[in-house]
């Protein structure tokens, strides 16, 4: 089990991205650096930032949920 499954099913957290995942984020990071158009690089950078922010928020939500189980 990973963060995406447990944070969603247990803590009720939902990522902003429709298809979050570590492999996808690597593609977005690549696009943020190497996409031909600046607007595409900027969009990919934003997507990576939001994905990473959501991972941090999901971890916090999971922690709160686990502590509430006492």
C-alpha positions as a LaTeX table, in Angstrom:
\begin{tabular}{lrrr}
\hline
Residue & $x$ (\AA) & $y$ (\AA) & $z$ (\AA) \\
\hline
Unk1 & 0.00 & 0.00 & 0.00 \\
Unk2 & 1.15 & 3.50 & $-0.74$ \\
Unk3 & 0.38 & 7.02 & 0.35 \\
Unk4 & $-2.15$ & 7.59 & $-2.46$ \\
Unk5 & $-4.27$ & 4.61 & $-1.45$ \\
Unk6 & $-4.13$ & 5.03 & 2.33 \\
Unk7 & $-4.50$ & 8.82 & 2.40 \\
Unk8 & $-7.48$ & 8.59 & 0.09 \\
Unk9 & $-9.27$ & 5.61 & 1.62 \\
Unk10 & $-8.40$ & 6.30 & 5.26 \\
Unk11 & $-7.95$ & 10.03 & 5.65 \\
Unk12 & $-10.23$ & 11.05 & 2.77 \\
Unk13 & $-7.55$ & 13.13 & 1.07 \\
Unk14 & $-7.85$ & 13.83 & $-2.65$ \\
Unk15 & $-5.08$ & 15.03 & $-4.95$ \\
Unk16 & $-5.84$ & 17.96 & $-7.25$ \\
Unk17 & $-4.39$ & 16.10 & $-10.21$ \\
Unk18 & $-6.60$ & 13.54 & $-11.90$ \\
Unk19 & $-3.71$ & 11.10 & $-12.31$ \\
Unk20 & $-1.18$ & 11.60 & $-9.49$ \\
Unk21 & 1.80 & 9.34 & $-9.22$ \\
Unk22 & 5.56 & 9.24 & $-8.88$ \\
Unk23 & 6.20 & 8.10 & $-12.44$ \\
Unk24 & 3.88 & 10.78 & $-13.81$ \\
Unk25 & 5.64 & 13.44 & $-11.75$ \\
Unk26 & 8.94 & 12.43 & $-13.35$ \\
Unk27 & 7.42 & 13.03 & $-16.77$ \\
Unk28 & 6.05 & 16.40 & $-15.66$ \\
Unk29 & 9.47 & 17.33 & $-14.28$ \\
Unk30 & 11.09 & 16.41 & $-17.59$ \\
Unk31 & 8.52 & 18.56 & $-19.41$ \\
Unk32 & 9.17 & 21.43 & $-17.00$ \\
Unk33 & 12.78 & 21.47 & $-18.17$ \\
Unk34 & 12.68 & 20.33 & $-21.78$ \\
Unk35 & 9.29 & 21.22 & $-23.29$ \\
Unk36 & 9.67 & 23.26 & $-26.45$ \\
Unk37 & 7.36 & 26.10 & $-25.42$ \\
Unk38 & 7.74 & 28.23 & $-22.31$ \\
Unk39 & 4.02 & 28.00 & $-21.58$ \\
Unk40 & 4.29 & 24.20 & $-21.58$ \\
Unk41 & 7.33 & 24.32 & $-19.28$ \\
Unk42 & 5.48 & 26.69 & $-16.94$ \\
Unk43 & 2.40 & 24.46 & $-16.86$ \\
Unk44 & 4.52 & 21.40 & $-16.10$ \\
Unk45 & 6.38 & 23.24 & $-13.32$ \\
Unk46 & 3.06 & 24.21 & $-11.75$ \\
Unk47 & 1.81 & 20.65 & $-11.99$ \\
Unk48 & 4.93 & 19.32 & $-10.25$ \\
Unk49 & 4.65 & 21.93 & $-7.49$ \\
Unk50 & 0.98 & 21.14 & $-6.87$ \\
Unk51 & 1.63 & 17.40 & $-6.90$ \\
Unk52 & 4.45 & 17.75 & $-4.36$ \\
Unk53 & 2.38 & 20.09 & $-2.20$ \\
Unk54 & $-0.49$ & 17.60 & $-2.25$ \\
Unk55 & 1.89 & 14.81 & $-1.19$ \\
Unk56 & 2.90 & 16.86 & 1.86 \\
Unk57 & $-0.72$ & 17.69 & 2.67 \\
Unk58 & $-1.72$ & 14.04 & 2.23 \\
Unk59 & 1.00 & 12.98 & 4.65 \\
Unk60 & $-0.29$ & 15.49 & 7.21 \\
Unk61 & $-3.88$ & 14.33 & 6.69 \\
Unk62 & $-2.81$ & 10.71 & 7.08 \\
Unk63 & $-0.96$ & 11.52 & 10.27 \\
Unk64 & $-4.00$ & 13.32 & 11.72 \\
Unk65 & $-6.22$ & 10.38 & 10.77 \\
Unk66 & $-3.89$ & 7.80 & 12.31 \\
Unk67 & $-3.66$ & 9.78 & 15.54 \\
Unk68 & $-7.45$ & 9.96 & 15.70 \\
Unk69 & $-7.66$ & 6.17 & 15.82 \\
Unk70 & $-6.49$ & 6.02 & 19.45 \\
\hline
\end{tabular}
